[in-house]
Structures are given as structure tokens and as C-alpha cells.
Coordinates of C-alpha atoms in Angstrom, one line a residue:
Chain A
M208 CA 18.6 30.0 20.0
T209 CA 16.5 28.0 22.6
W210 CA 13.7 28.2 20.0
E211 CA 15.9 26.7 17.3
I212 CA 16.8 23.8 19.6
L213 CA 13.2 23.1 20.4
N214 CA 12.4 23.3 16.7
I215 CA 15.1 20.7 16.0
I216 CA 13.9 18.5 18.8
G217 CA 10.3 18.6 17.4
T218 CA 11.5 17.9 13.9
V219 CA 13.6 15.0 15.0
A220 CA 10.7 13.6 17.1
F221 CA 8.3 13.9 14.2
A222 CA 10.7 12.4 11.7
L223 CA 11.3 9.4 14.1
S224 CA 7.6 8.9 14.5
G225 CA 7.4 8.6 10.7
V226 CA 10.3 6.1 10.8
V227 CA 8.6 4.0 13.4
V228 CA 5.4 3.8 11.4
A229 CA 7.4 3.0 8.2
L230 CA 9.2 0.2 10.0
E231 CA 5.9 -1.2 11.3
E232 CA 4.5 -1.2 7.8
E233 CA 7.7 -2.9 6.5
Y234 CA 8.3 0.0 4.1
D235 CA 11.8 0.1 2.6
L236 CA 14.5 2.7 3.3
M237 CA 12.9 5.1 0.8
G238 CA 9.5 4.6 2.4
V239 CA 11.2 5.5 5.7
Y240 CA 12.5 8.7 4.2
V241 CA 9.2 9.6 2.6
L242 CA 7.2 9.0 5.8
G243 CA 9.8 10.7 8.0
F244 CA 9.9 13.8 5.8
A245 CA 6.1 13.9 5.4
T246 CA 5.7 13.8 9.2
A247 CA 8.4 16.3 10.0
F248 CA 7.6 18.9 7.3
G249 CA 4.1 18.1 6.1
G250 CA 2.4 20.0 8.8
G251 CA 4.4 23.1 8.0
A252 CA 3.7 22.7 4.3
I253 CA 0.0 22.6 4.8
R254 CA 0.1 25.5 7.2
N255 CA 2.1 27.6 4.7
L256 CA -0.4 26.8 2.1
L257 CA -3.4 27.7 4.2
I258 CA -2.1 30.9 5.6
G259 CA -0.6 32.2 2.4
I260 CA 3.2 31.7 2.9
P261 CA 4.9 30.2 -0.3
V262 CA 5.2 26.5 0.4
S263 CA 8.6 26.7 -1.2
A264 CA 9.8 28.6 1.9
L265 CA 10.3 25.1 3.2
W266 CA 13.6 24.8 1.3
E267 CA 15.2 27.5 3.4
Q268 CA 15.4 24.9 6.3
G269 CA 18.5 23.2 4.9
T270 CA 20.0 22.5 8.2
L271 CA 16.8 20.8 9.5
F272 CA 16.7 18.7 6.4
T273 CA 20.2 17.5 6.9
I274 CA 19.6 16.7 10.6
A275 CA 16.4 14.8 9.7
I276 CA 18.0 12.7 7.0
I277 CA 21.0 11.8 9.3
V278 CA 18.6 10.9 12.1
M279 CA 16.4 8.8 9.9
T280 CA 19.3 6.9 8.3
V281 CA 20.8 6.2 11.7
A282 CA 17.5 5.0 13.1
F283 CA 17.1 2.7 10.1
L284 CA 20.6 1.3 10.3
V285 CA 21.1 0.7 14.0
P286 CA 19.6 -2.3 15.8
R287 CA 16.0 -1.8 16.6
I288 CA 16.7 -1.6 20.3
W289 CA 15.9 2.1 20.2
L290 CA 12.3 1.2 19.4
Q291 CA 12.0 0.2 23.1
L292 CA 13.3 3.5 24.2
W293 CA 11.0 5.2 21.7
K294 CA 8.0 3.5 23.3
K295 CA 9.0 5.0 26.6
W296 CA 10.3 8.5 25.6
G297 CA 8.7 9.0 22.1
V298 CA 5.5 10.5 23.5
F299 CA 7.6 13.1 25.4
F300 CA 9.6 14.1 22.3
D301 CA 6.4 14.1 20.3
A302 CA 4.9 16.5 22.9
I303 CA 7.8 18.8 22.4
G304 CA 7.2 18.7 18.7
L305 CA 3.5 19.4 19.2
A306 CA 4.1 22.4 21.4
A307 CA 6.9 23.9 19.3
F308 CA 5.1 23.4 16.0
A309 CA 1.7 24.6 17.3
I310 CA 3.2 27.8 18.8
Q311 CA 5.3 28.4 15.7
G312 CA 2.3 28.0 13.4
A313 CA 0.1 30.3 15.5
L314 CA 2.8 33.0 15.6
F315 CA 3.2 32.8 11.8
A316 CA -0.5 33.2 11.3
T317 CA -0.8 36.2 13.7
S318 CA 2.2 37.9 12.1
M319 CA 0.3 37.8 8.9
G320 CA -2.8 39.5 10.4
H321 CA -5.1 36.5 10.0
P322 CA -8.3 36.2 12.1
M323 CA -8.6 33.9 15.1
S324 CA -10.0 31.0 13.1
A325 CA -6.9 30.9 10.9
V326 CA -4.6 31.2 13.9
I327 CA -6.2 28.2 15.6
A328 CA -6.2 26.2 12.3
A329 CA -2.5 27.1 11.7
A330 CA -1.6 25.9 15.2
V331 CA -3.6 22.7 14.8
L332 CA -2.3 21.9 11.3
T333 CA 1.3 22.7 12.0
G334 CA 1.2 20.6 15.2
T335 CA -0.8 17.7 13.9
G336 CA -0.9 17.8 10.0
G337 CA 2.4 15.9 9.6
G338 CA 1.1 13.1 11.7
M339 CA -2.1 12.9 9.7
I340 CA -0.2 12.8 6.4
R341 CA 2.0 10.1 7.8
D342 CA -1.0 8.0 8.8
V343 CA -2.8 8.5 5.5
L344 CA 0.4 7.5 3.6
A345 CA 0.7 4.4 5.7
G346 CA -3.0 3.4 5.0
R347 CA -4.0 4.0 8.6
K348 CA -6.8 6.1 10.2
P349 CA -5.2 9.2 11.5
L350 CA -4.3 8.5 15.1
V351 CA -4.7 12.1 16.3
L352 CA -8.4 12.0 15.5
R353 CA -9.1 9.7 18.4
K354 CA -6.2 9.2 20.8
E355 CA -5.8 10.9 24.2
I356 CA -6.3 14.6 24.1
Y357 CA -3.9 16.0 21.5
I358 CA -5.4 18.4 18.9
V359 CA -7.0 20.3 21.8
W360 CA -3.7 21.4 23.2
A361 CA -2.5 22.7 19.8
A362 CA -5.9 24.5 19.4
L363 CA -5.5 26.0 22.9
G364 CA -2.0 27.3 22.0
G365 CA -3.5 28.9 18.9
F366 CA -6.3 30.4 20.9
V367 CA -4.0 31.9 23.5
I368 CA -1.7 33.4 20.9
G369 CA -4.7 34.5 18.8
M370 CA -6.1 36.5 21.7
G371 CA -2.8 38.4 21.9
W372 CA -2.1 37.2 25.4
I373 CA 1.5 36.2 24.5
T374 CA 3.7 39.3 24.5
S375 CA 7.1 38.2 25.7
N376 CA 9.5 35.4 25.2
F377 CA 8.8 34.4 28.8
A378 CA 5.1 34.0 28.0
I379 CA 6.0 31.9 24.9
G380 CA 8.1 29.7 27.1
A381 CA 5.4 29.3 29.7
L382 CA 2.9 28.4 27.0
F383 CA 5.4 25.9 25.5
I384 CA 5.9 24.2 28.8
S385 CA 2.1 24.2 29.5
I386 CA 1.3 22.4 26.3
I387 CA 3.9 19.8 27.0
V388 CA 2.7 19.2 30.5
L389 CA -0.9 19.1 29.5
R390 CA -0.1 16.6 26.7
M391 CA 1.9 14.4 29.1
L392 CA -0.9 14.5 31.7
S393 CA -3.4 13.5 29.0
V394 CA -1.3 10.5 28.2
H395 CA -0.6 9.6 31.8
Y396 CA -4.1 9.8 32.9
N397 CA -5.6 8.7 29.6
W398 CA -7.7 11.9 29.2
K399 CA -10.0 11.6 26.2
V400 CA -12.1 14.2 24.4
P401 CA -15.7 13.0 24.6
V402 CA -16.5 10.3 22.0
K403 CA -20.1 9.4 21.3
T404 CA -20.7 5.8 20.9
G405 CA -23.8 3.6 20.8
S406 CA -27.1 4.7 19.4
S407 CA -28.1 7.1 22.2
S408 CA -26.4 10.0 23.8
N409 CA -24.0 9.3 26.6
F410 CA -23.9 12.8 28.0
Chain B
M72 CA 10.2 17.4 -29.7
T73 CA 11.6 14.1 -28.5
W74 CA 11.0 15.5 -25.0
E75 CA 7.4 16.2 -25.7
I76 CA 6.9 12.6 -27.0
L77 CA 8.5 11.2 -23.9
N78 CA 6.3 13.4 -21.8
I79 CA 3.2 12.2 -23.6
I80 CA 4.3 8.6 -23.2
G81 CA 4.8 9.1 -19.5
T82 CA 1.5 10.9 -19.0
V83 CA -0.4 8.1 -20.9
A84 CA 1.4 5.4 -18.9
F85 CA 0.6 7.1 -15.6
A86 CA -3.0 7.7 -16.6
L87 CA -3.4 4.1 -17.6
S88 CA -2.0 2.9 -14.3
G89 CA -4.7 5.0 -12.6
V90 CA -7.3 3.4 -14.9
V91 CA -6.0 -0.1 -14.0
V92 CA -6.4 0.6 -10.2
A93 CA -9.8 2.1 -10.7
L94 CA -11.0 -1.0 -12.6
E95 CA -9.6 -3.3 -9.9
E96 CA -11.5 -1.3 -7.3
E97 CA -14.6 -1.4 -9.4
Y98 CA -14.9 2.4 -9.6
D99 CA -17.2 3.8 -12.2
L100 CA -16.2 5.8 -15.3
M101 CA -15.8 9.0 -13.3
G102 CA -13.7 7.2 -10.8
V103 CA -11.6 6.1 -13.7
Y104 CA -11.1 9.7 -14.8
V105 CA -10.4 11.0 -11.3
L106 CA -7.8 8.3 -10.6
G107 CA -6.3 8.6 -14.1
F108 CA -5.9 12.4 -13.8
A109 CA -4.7 12.2 -10.3
T110 CA -2.0 9.8 -11.2
A111 CA -0.9 11.6 -14.4
F112 CA -1.0 15.2 -13.1
G113 CA -0.9 14.9 -9.3
G114 CA 2.8 14.5 -9.1
G115 CA 3.4 17.7 -11.1
A116 CA 0.8 19.5 -9.0
I117 CA 2.6 18.7 -5.8
R118 CA 5.9 19.5 -7.3
N119 CA 4.7 22.9 -8.5
L120 CA 3.3 23.6 -5.0
L121 CA 6.6 22.7 -3.3
I122 CA 9.0 24.5 -5.5
G123 CA 6.9 27.6 -5.9
I124 CA 5.4 27.4 -9.4
P125 CA 1.7 28.4 -9.5
V126 CA -0.2 25.1 -9.5
S127 CA -2.5 26.6 -12.0
A128 CA 0.3 26.4 -14.6
L129 CA -1.1 22.8 -15.0
W130 CA -3.9 24.2 -17.2
E131 CA -1.5 25.2 -19.9
Q132 CA -1.1 21.5 -20.7
G133 CA -4.3 21.4 -22.7
T134 CA -3.0 18.9 -25.3
L135 CA -1.9 16.5 -22.6
F136 CA -5.3 16.7 -21.0
T137 CA -7.1 15.9 -24.2
I138 CA -4.8 12.9 -24.9
A139 CA -5.2 11.6 -21.4
I140 CA -9.0 11.8 -21.5
I141 CA -9.1 10.0 -24.9
V142 CA -6.8 7.3 -23.7
M143 CA -8.7 6.7 -20.5
T144 CA -12.1 6.6 -22.3
V145 CA -10.8 4.1 -24.8
A146 CA -9.2 2.0 -22.1
F147 CA -12.5 1.9 -20.3
L148 CA -14.6 1.1 -23.3
V149 CA -12.6 -1.6 -25.1
P150 CA -12.7 -5.2 -23.9
R151 CA -10.3 -5.7 -21.0
I152 CA -7.9 -7.7 -23.0
W153 CA -5.4 -4.8 -22.9
L154 CA -5.1 -5.5 -19.2
Q155 CA -3.1 -8.6 -20.1
L156 CA -0.8 -6.5 -22.3
W157 CA -0.5 -4.0 -19.5
K158 CA 0.7 -6.6 -17.1
K159 CA 3.5 -7.3 -19.5
W160 CA 4.3 -3.8 -20.8
G161 CA 2.9 -1.5 -18.1
V162 CA 6.0 -1.6 -16.1
F163 CA 8.1 -0.4 -19.1
F164 CA 5.8 2.5 -19.9
D165 CA 5.7 3.3 -16.2
A166 CA 9.5 3.4 -16.2
I167 CA 9.4 5.9 -19.1
G168 CA 7.0 8.1 -17.1
L169 CA 9.2 7.8 -14.0
A170 CA 12.3 8.8 -15.9
A171 CA 10.6 11.6 -17.9
F172 CA 8.8 13.1 -14.9
A173 CA 11.8 12.8 -12.5
I174 CA 14.1 14.6 -14.9
Q175 CA 11.5 17.2 -15.8
G176 CA 10.9 17.9 -12.1
A177 CA 14.6 18.2 -11.3
L178 CA 15.2 20.6 -14.2
F179 CA 12.3 22.7 -13.1
A180 CA 13.7 23.0 -9.6
T181 CA 17.3 23.8 -10.7
S182 CA 16.0 26.4 -13.1
M183 CA 14.4 28.1 -10.0
G184 CA 17.7 28.1 -8.1
H185 CA 16.6 25.7 -5.4
P186 CA 19.1 23.8 -3.2
M187 CA 19.9 20.2 -3.8
S188 CA 17.3 19.0 -1.2
A189 CA 14.6 20.7 -3.2
V190 CA 15.9 19.3 -6.5
I191 CA 15.8 15.8 -5.2
A192 CA 12.4 16.2 -3.7
A193 CA 11.1 17.7 -6.9
A194 CA 12.4 14.7 -8.9
V195 CA 11.0 12.2 -6.4
L196 CA 7.6 13.9 -6.1
T197 CA 7.1 14.5 -9.8
G198 CA 8.1 10.9 -10.6
T199 CA 6.2 9.2 -7.8
G200 CA 3.7 11.7 -6.3
G201 CA 1.0 10.8 -8.8
G202 CA 1.2 7.1 -7.9
M203 CA 1.0 7.9 -4.2
I204 CA -2.1 10.0 -4.7
R205 CA -3.6 7.2 -6.8
D206 CA -3.0 4.6 -4.1
V207 CA -4.3 6.9 -1.3
L208 CA -7.5 7.6 -3.3
A209 CA -8.0 3.9 -3.9
G210 CA -7.6 3.2 -0.2
R211 CA -4.3 1.3 -0.7
K212 CA -1.0 1.6 0.9
P213 CA 1.3 3.5 -1.6
L214 CA 3.0 0.8 -3.6
V215 CA 6.2 2.9 -4.3
L216 CA 7.0 2.9 -0.6
R217 CA 7.9 -0.8 -0.7
K218 CA 8.1 -2.3 -4.2
E219 CA 11.2 -3.0 -6.2
I220 CA 13.6 -0.1 -6.3
Y221 CA 11.6 2.8 -7.6
I222 CA 11.9 6.1 -5.7
V223 CA 15.7 5.7 -5.6
W224 CA 16.0 6.1 -9.3
A225 CA 14.0 9.3 -9.3
A226 CA 16.2 10.6 -6.4
L227 CA 19.3 9.6 -8.3
G228 CA 18.1 11.6 -11.3
G229 CA 17.5 14.6 -9.1
F230 CA 20.9 14.2 -7.5
V231 CA 22.7 14.1 -10.9
I232 CA 20.9 17.1 -12.1
G233 CA 21.3 19.0 -8.8
M234 CA 25.1 18.4 -9.0
G235 CA 25.0 20.3 -12.3
W236 CA 26.5 17.3 -14.2
I237 CA 23.9 17.5 -16.9
T238 CA 24.8 20.2 -19.4
S239 CA 23.6 19.0 -22.8
N240 CA 20.6 17.4 -24.4
F241 CA 22.8 14.3 -24.9
A242 CA 23.4 14.0 -21.2
I243 CA 19.7 14.4 -20.5
G244 CA 19.0 11.6 -22.9
A245 CA 21.7 9.4 -21.3
L246 CA 20.2 10.0 -17.8
F247 CA 16.8 9.3 -19.2
I248 CA 17.8 5.9 -20.6
S249 CA 19.8 5.1 -17.5
I250 CA 16.8 5.6 -15.2
I251 CA 14.6 3.4 -17.4
V252 CA 17.2 0.7 -17.6
L253 CA 17.9 0.7 -13.9
R254 CA 14.2 0.6 -13.1
M255 CA 13.7 -2.3 -15.6
L256 CA 16.6 -4.2 -14.1
S257 CA 15.2 -3.6 -10.6
V258 CA 11.9 -5.3 -11.7
H259 CA 13.6 -8.0 -13.6
Y260 CA 16.0 -9.0 -10.8
N261 CA 13.6 -8.0 -8.0
W262 CA 16.1 -5.6 -6.5
K263 CA 14.8 -4.2 -3.2
V264 CA 15.9 -1.3 -1.0
P265 CA 16.8 -2.7 2.4
V266 CA 13.7 -3.4 4.6
K267 CA 14.1 -4.1 8.2
T268 CA 11.9 -6.8 9.5
G269 CA 11.8 -8.9 12.7
S270 CA 12.7 -7.5 16.1
S271 CA 16.5 -7.5 15.6
S272 CA 18.7 -5.9 13.0
N273 CA 19.3 -7.9 9.9
F274 CA 22.3 -6.0 8.7
Chain C
M191 CA -28.5 37.0 -0.9
T192 CA -30.2 33.8 -2.2
W193 CA -26.7 32.7 -3.2
E194 CA -25.3 33.1 0.3
I195 CA -28.2 31.1 1.8
L196 CA -27.5 28.3 -0.7
N197 CA -23.8 28.5 0.1
I198 CA -24.6 28.2 3.8
I199 CA -26.9 25.3 3.3
G200 CA -24.2 23.5 1.3
T201 CA -21.5 24.2 3.8
V202 CA -23.7 23.0 6.7
A203 CA -24.7 19.9 4.7
F204 CA -21.0 19.0 4.0
A205 CA -19.9 19.7 7.5
L206 CA -22.7 17.4 8.8
S207 CA -21.7 14.7 6.4
G208 CA -18.2 14.9 7.9
V209 CA -19.7 14.7 11.4
V210 CA -21.6 11.6 10.5
V211 CA -18.5 9.8 9.2
A212 CA -16.5 10.9 12.3
L213 CA -19.3 9.5 14.6
E214 CA -19.3 6.2 12.6
E215 CA -15.6 6.0 13.0
E216 CA -15.8 6.8 16.7
Y217 CA -13.6 9.8 16.4
D218 CA -13.6 12.2 19.3
L219 CA -14.9 15.8 19.3
M220 CA -11.7 17.1 17.7
G221 CA -12.0 14.4 15.0
V222 CA -15.5 15.6 14.4
Y223 CA -14.3 19.2 13.9
V224 CA -11.4 18.1 11.7
L225 CA -13.5 15.9 9.5
G226 CA -16.4 18.4 9.3
F227 CA -14.1 21.3 8.4
A228 CA -12.2 19.2 5.9
T229 CA -15.4 18.2 4.2
A230 CA -17.0 21.7 4.2
F231 CA -13.9 23.7 3.2
G232 CA -11.5 21.1 1.7
G233 CA -13.0 21.2 -1.8
G234 CA -12.8 24.9 -2.0
A235 CA -9.2 24.8 -0.7
I236 CA -8.1 22.4 -3.5
R237 CA -10.0 24.4 -6.1
N238 CA -8.3 27.6 -5.0
L239 CA -5.0 25.9 -5.2
L240 CA -5.6 24.5 -8.7
I241 CA -7.0 27.6 -10.3
G242 CA -4.6 30.0 -8.7
I243 CA -6.5 31.8 -6.0
P244 CA -4.6 32.1 -2.8
V245 CA -5.7 29.3 -0.5
S246 CA -5.6 31.8 2.3
A247 CA -8.6 33.5 0.8
L248 CA -10.5 30.8 2.8
W249 CA -10.1 32.9 6.0
E250 CA -12.4 35.6 4.7
Q251 CA -15.3 33.2 5.2
G252 CA -15.5 34.0 9.0
T253 CA -19.2 33.8 9.2
L254 CA -19.3 30.3 7.5
F255 CA -16.7 29.1 9.9
T256 CA -18.7 30.2 12.9
I257 CA -21.9 28.6 11.5
A258 CA -20.1 25.4 10.7
I259 CA -18.5 25.1 14.2
I260 CA -21.9 25.8 15.9
V261 CA -23.7 23.2 13.8
M262 CA -21.0 20.6 14.4
T263 CA -20.9 21.2 18.1
V264 CA -24.7 20.9 18.3
A265 CA -24.7 17.8 16.2
F266 CA -22.2 16.2 18.5
L267 CA -23.9 17.1 21.7
V268 CA -27.6 16.4 21.0
P269 CA -28.9 12.9 21.1
R270 CA -28.2 11.0 17.9
I271 CA -31.8 10.9 16.8
W272 CA -30.9 13.4 14.1
L273 CA -28.9 10.7 12.4
Q274 CA -32.2 9.1 11.4
L275 CA -33.4 12.3 9.9
W276 CA -30.0 12.6 8.2
K277 CA -30.4 9.3 6.5
K278 CA -33.6 10.5 5.0
W279 CA -32.8 14.1 4.2
G280 CA -29.0 14.1 4.2
V281 CA -28.8 13.2 0.5
F282 CA -31.0 16.2 -0.4
F283 CA -28.9 18.7 1.6
D284 CA -25.8 17.2 0.1
A285 CA -27.3 17.7 -3.4
I286 CA -27.7 21.4 -2.5
G287 CA -24.1 21.5 -1.5
L288 CA -23.0 19.7 -4.6
A289 CA -24.9 22.1 -6.9
A290 CA -23.9 25.3 -5.0
F291 CA -20.2 24.4 -4.8
A292 CA -19.9 23.1 -8.3
I293 CA -21.5 26.2 -9.8
Q294 CA -19.4 28.5 -7.5
G295 CA -16.2 26.7 -8.5
A296 CA -17.0 26.9 -12.2
L297 CA -17.8 30.6 -12.0
F298 CA -14.6 31.3 -10.1
A299 CA -12.6 29.4 -12.8
T300 CA -14.2 31.2 -15.7
S301 CA -13.8 34.6 -14.0
M302 CA -10.1 33.9 -14.1
G303 CA -10.1 33.1 -17.8
H304 CA -9.2 29.4 -17.5
P305 CA -9.8 26.9 -20.3
M306 CA -12.7 24.5 -20.3
S307 CA -10.7 21.7 -18.7
A308 CA -9.9 23.9 -15.7
V309 CA -13.5 25.0 -15.4
I310 CA -14.8 21.4 -15.3
A311 CA -12.0 20.4 -12.8
A312 CA -12.9 23.4 -10.6
A313 CA -16.6 22.4 -10.6
V314 CA -15.8 18.8 -9.8
L315 CA -13.2 19.5 -7.2
T316 CA -15.2 22.2 -5.4
G317 CA -18.3 19.9 -5.4
T318 CA -16.7 16.6 -4.5
G319 CA -13.1 17.3 -3.2
G320 CA -14.3 17.9 0.4
G321 CA -16.0 14.5 0.4
M322 CA -12.9 12.8 -1.0
I323 CA -10.7 14.4 1.7
R324 CA -13.2 13.3 4.4
D325 CA -13.2 9.7 3.2
V326 CA -9.4 9.6 2.9
L327 CA -9.0 11.0 6.5
A328 CA -11.5 8.4 7.7
G329 CA -9.5 5.6 6.1
R330 CA -12.3 4.8 3.6
K331 CA -12.4 4.5 -0.2
P332 CA -13.8 7.8 -1.5
L333 CA -17.5 7.1 -1.9
V334 CA -18.0 9.6 -4.8
L335 CA -15.8 7.4 -7.0
R336 CA -18.5 4.7 -7.2
K337 CA -21.8 5.7 -5.8
E338 CA -24.9 6.7 -7.8
I339 CA -24.1 9.4 -10.4
Y340 CA -22.5 12.2 -8.5
I341 CA -19.4 13.6 -10.1
V342 CA -21.0 13.7 -13.5
W343 CA -23.5 16.4 -12.4
A344 CA -20.7 18.6 -11.1
A345 CA -18.8 18.1 -14.3
L346 CA -22.0 18.9 -16.3
G347 CA -22.4 22.2 -14.4
G348 CA -18.8 23.0 -15.1
F349 CA -19.3 22.3 -18.8
V350 CA -22.4 24.4 -19.1
I351 CA -20.7 27.3 -17.4
G352 CA -17.5 26.8 -19.4
M353 CA -19.4 27.0 -22.6
G354 CA -20.6 30.5 -21.6
W355 CA -24.3 29.4 -21.7
I356 CA -25.0 30.9 -18.3
T357 CA -25.4 34.7 -18.6
S358 CA -28.0 35.6 -16.1
N359 CA -28.9 34.9 -12.5
F360 CA -32.0 33.2 -13.8
A361 CA -29.8 30.8 -15.8
I362 CA -27.7 30.1 -12.7
G363 CA -30.8 29.3 -10.7
A364 CA -32.1 27.0 -13.4
L365 CA -28.7 25.2 -13.5
F366 CA -28.7 25.0 -9.7
I367 CA -32.1 23.4 -9.6
S368 CA -31.3 21.0 -12.5
I369 CA -28.2 19.7 -10.7
I370 CA -30.2 19.0 -7.6
V371 CA -33.0 17.3 -9.4
L372 CA -30.6 15.2 -11.5
R373 CA -28.7 14.2 -8.4
M374 CA -31.9 13.3 -6.5
L375 CA -33.2 11.3 -9.5
S376 CA -29.9 9.4 -9.6
V377 CA -30.3 8.4 -6.0
H378 CA -34.0 7.6 -6.4
Y379 CA -33.6 5.4 -9.5
N380 CA -30.1 4.3 -8.5
W381 CA -28.6 5.5 -11.7
K382 CA -25.0 4.4 -12.0
V383 CA -22.2 5.5 -14.3
P384 CA -21.0 2.4 -16.1
V385 CA -18.7 0.1 -14.1
K386 CA -16.7 -2.6 -15.8
T387 CA -16.6 -5.8 -13.8
G388 CA -15.6 -9.3 -14.6
S389 CA -12.9 -10.2 -17.0
S390 CA -14.7 -9.4 -20.3
S391 CA -16.5 -6.3 -21.5
N392 CA -20.1 -5.9 -20.5
F393 CA -20.9 -3.3 -23.1

């Protein structure tokens, strides 16, 4: 139950991030829907594809679709004041989506008996694949490839689950909260994964 | 029979639209083939993937492949005068492709017993997915996300078929012609789906 | 055995080409991994998808993953002097990857009884699909669509295998070396596939 609520929050957060990008690019209402759906469900579609679940399993999420389309329509129709709130709170909801999707992807992959590499990839792609599709469709360079630490936390979740350290709902909850906290700290303190610039090593 | 002819027209129109973009981007002959194929068959590939048909079913369309490659080669070799004609008539052939592909995608999805959301998505992706892949491969922002009403007509076709209102070949024909006419009217009168610009609501 | 070594060289070359693009775009370490993996394994993933092998078969390549991740990490950490060497030798390793992947893709497709069109597409996509994904994720126009003859050699390999002309390991070796030599000659003499520019035909 709690899990479903978190999943809904994550889906709504990702759909809204697609809406925000579509509005910035001045896409029309259909562009808003396409980008919102791609962000919210694209990561799961890629994950299903890579770990061998039929991609068409997506269509069993009827309720999530309905919620997403209502949220996107409302976000498009209401005055854009919510964009101010989004700037403040968006990163938090997005962190919930990242944590929920990464854990869900990793649990899927382990339940299918995949090796560690697949579990980490499933966590990363479920958590961040939707955002990459969104950015590619908007003609942007994928943000997750260079913003404050993001993919790492999804990979970490995949690693912890792939090691078999998560054996209770309580442990899942702790991992979930850890990923959110780590992500929020990354944003707050502007933690970055090393980037190499210039022509010589900066290590 | 009629259906096959429409399917051929749609495939050729989509392949040519890929050729046009490749020529504009100064891609070479192989770029022309890649972009043409991606536009003509990419939407069907994504649809197959999402509704659970093996993507490899594509390879049963041998005749369509042959036609597409001949058309693309000729379009590349002949003087570019046809580009003038394309500017005039391209949007009409493209509308045929949109209508044929959207209906075909929706019929596929209903025949597999998918819910309405999947039927609409299949119609939209079959009708417009190829064009999105084309634009992404050409480093452009997908045109369908903001040009005159386009995706809407594919979605409408999906909705009508998903509701089970189409029970005869005659009804399919009527829907097919309706989508083409609506799309042509959208271009002619420059109908747009609402876009929100500026910092306040313009509703 | 020889085959496996060539496959490793190809994978490493493609992963490194992803690393080079990620460094140029100033992506962080995770961006380096994502781009490297996408380049090295993306072509194979698309090919599996299109010819009907489960995409999840990717995860059986555990050793290749480990090698790729070690190479990418080292390439990221060491001083960037290797980029100079890459400029000189990268095109050669890349040619090995192109040849190994194109042949492998074509052999896969023939072993599944696909028609010639699918065999050529499998050769082209396995050989060049990873590079296209890399460029799209980096917000660039896919290089293979316009650089010195590249896709053609993959298509040629697919054609030769699709015709059933390759019946021994010796023949595979000869085809492999031919593709590398043809690709290197293309770069050295700057061979181009015809491009049409200007408003009139230049044939």
C-alpha cells in the first residue's frame, strides 16, 4: 500500500518534470502528454526490455495512466504559478521518483535471477531512463549525465539489492529513505561526480 | 487490397520525408537510407514493442522494404526538382501515412485485447513514432510535438477504434478519410493545439 | 578463441569512443559509464530486438561488462594523454569493432533464418547502432550518417553473409580483414558516399 503510494508519487513527479520541459520548449498539449508519458513510463519500458519482461506489461498500470493524464492536463490548464512551487519542491518529488523507481527496477531484476550487472543497470535505467528519453525528445543533452550526483544513488540502490542485503520491508524502507536523503544532500551541497576538464588530469 | 495500397502510399510518404530531412542535413546516401527506413518502419517497430508483437515481425514486410529502397534510391539520384513538388504534395501523402498507420496500429492493439490506453498509444506511436525517430536522428526537435494538429488525429483514430465503433470495412474507410481531411484542414487553416507561452496563463 | 579476442577489442574500442565523447561533452563519471556502455552494447541490444533474440541475452556477457567497466574507469582516471593516441589509433580499433560487430550481427540473423533485408539490417545496426545511440545521448548528429564510408562496409558484410558465401572460419577471417582494410582505406583516402548538396543534381 505504502509502496503503491510512493510509486504514484514518483510517477506524478516524473510526469510533471516532462510537462515542465515541454512547456519550456513551447510544445503543444500533445507534446506535453508525449513528454510526460515518456518521462514517467519510459524508464520502466527500457528496463522491461533489457531484463526480459514483456514491455506490454506496461498496460496493466491503467490506474497510473489515468492519474498521470489527469495531472498533466491540470498542470497544463492551470495558471503557471505552480512552476514556482515546482522549482522549490520538484527536486524533492523527483528524488522520491528516483528512489521508488530504482528500488522497483532492482527488485524486478533480482526476482528474475539476473546477475549484479543487470540489477544495477535495471535500477539505473528505471530511475533515470525516463529523464533521458525526455531530454532526447526535447532536443537537449540528458541532464542526468552531468548534474549533481544522481545516477550514482540509483546504482547504489541496485548494488545493495543485488548483494542480497535487503530482506525485509523495513530494509526496503530504509534504503528508500537513504536514496532520497542522499539525493537531496547532493542537491543542497551541490555534490558532483568527478568531471575531467581541461587538457591535463585534475586528480 | 485497397488497404495494402494505402499502406504502401503511407510507407513511401514516410520514407520520402526521411529522405528530405537527410538531404537537408547533407547526410550521405547511407544516411538517406537510415533516415528513410527509420521514418517508414520505426513507428511500427516501437508499436510492436509496446503492444507485445515480436519486433522481428517487421521482416515479413519484404515487399515494402523493396519498394522503400527503390523509392529512396530514385529520390536521391534524380535532380532535386521533386523537392518542390514535395513541398506542395508532401503534406498530403504524409496525411495518408498518418491515417493508414494510426488505424493499422489501433487495429493491431485491439486485436490483442489491450485496454483503451494501449490502443490510443499504439495509434499515436505507429502514426508519429517514425517521424520522432527521424527528427531525433537528425538532431532536431521532434516536429510533431509542436506543429499544426497532428498527434491528435492519430489519437482520435485510436479512440474511435478502441471504443469499438468501427465494425465494417466501410467504417474503416470513413475513419481513414476523416483523419486525412482533418489533418489537411489543420495544415490549411493552421490549427494548433493550445500552447502555453509567457509567464501567465493565456486561457 | 580468436573470435572472442576480436569481440573484446571491438567492445573496448566502442566503449572508449563513448568515453571520448563523454569527456568532450564534460559529462561526469556516470555519464562516461552510460555513454561507454550505450556505445559498446547498444548496437547489440537494438539488433537483438529487431531480429527477435531476447534483449536480456545481453546479461550473459558478464566478462565483457567487467572488461568494459575497468577500461572506462582507467580511461577516466589516467591523465588525458591517451586521447592523443586515440586520435591516431582510435579509428583502427573502431574499424575492428565495426567489422567484428557487423559480422557477428549478420551471423546471428542468418542463424535465425531471416531474409536478406534483416541480415543486412542486423549487420548495420550491430556495427553502427551503438555509435548512433552515443551521438544522440550526447546531443550530436549521428556521425556515421555522414562521415567517410562506414555504414556501407557493415552492409557489405551483411550482404556477403546473407548470400551464403561465407562457409568457413577462413572465409569469416577474410571478410573481417576486408572490412577493416576497406574502412581504413576510406579514412585514409577520405572516400565519401555521394552527398547531394546545392539545389541541383551534382551527378
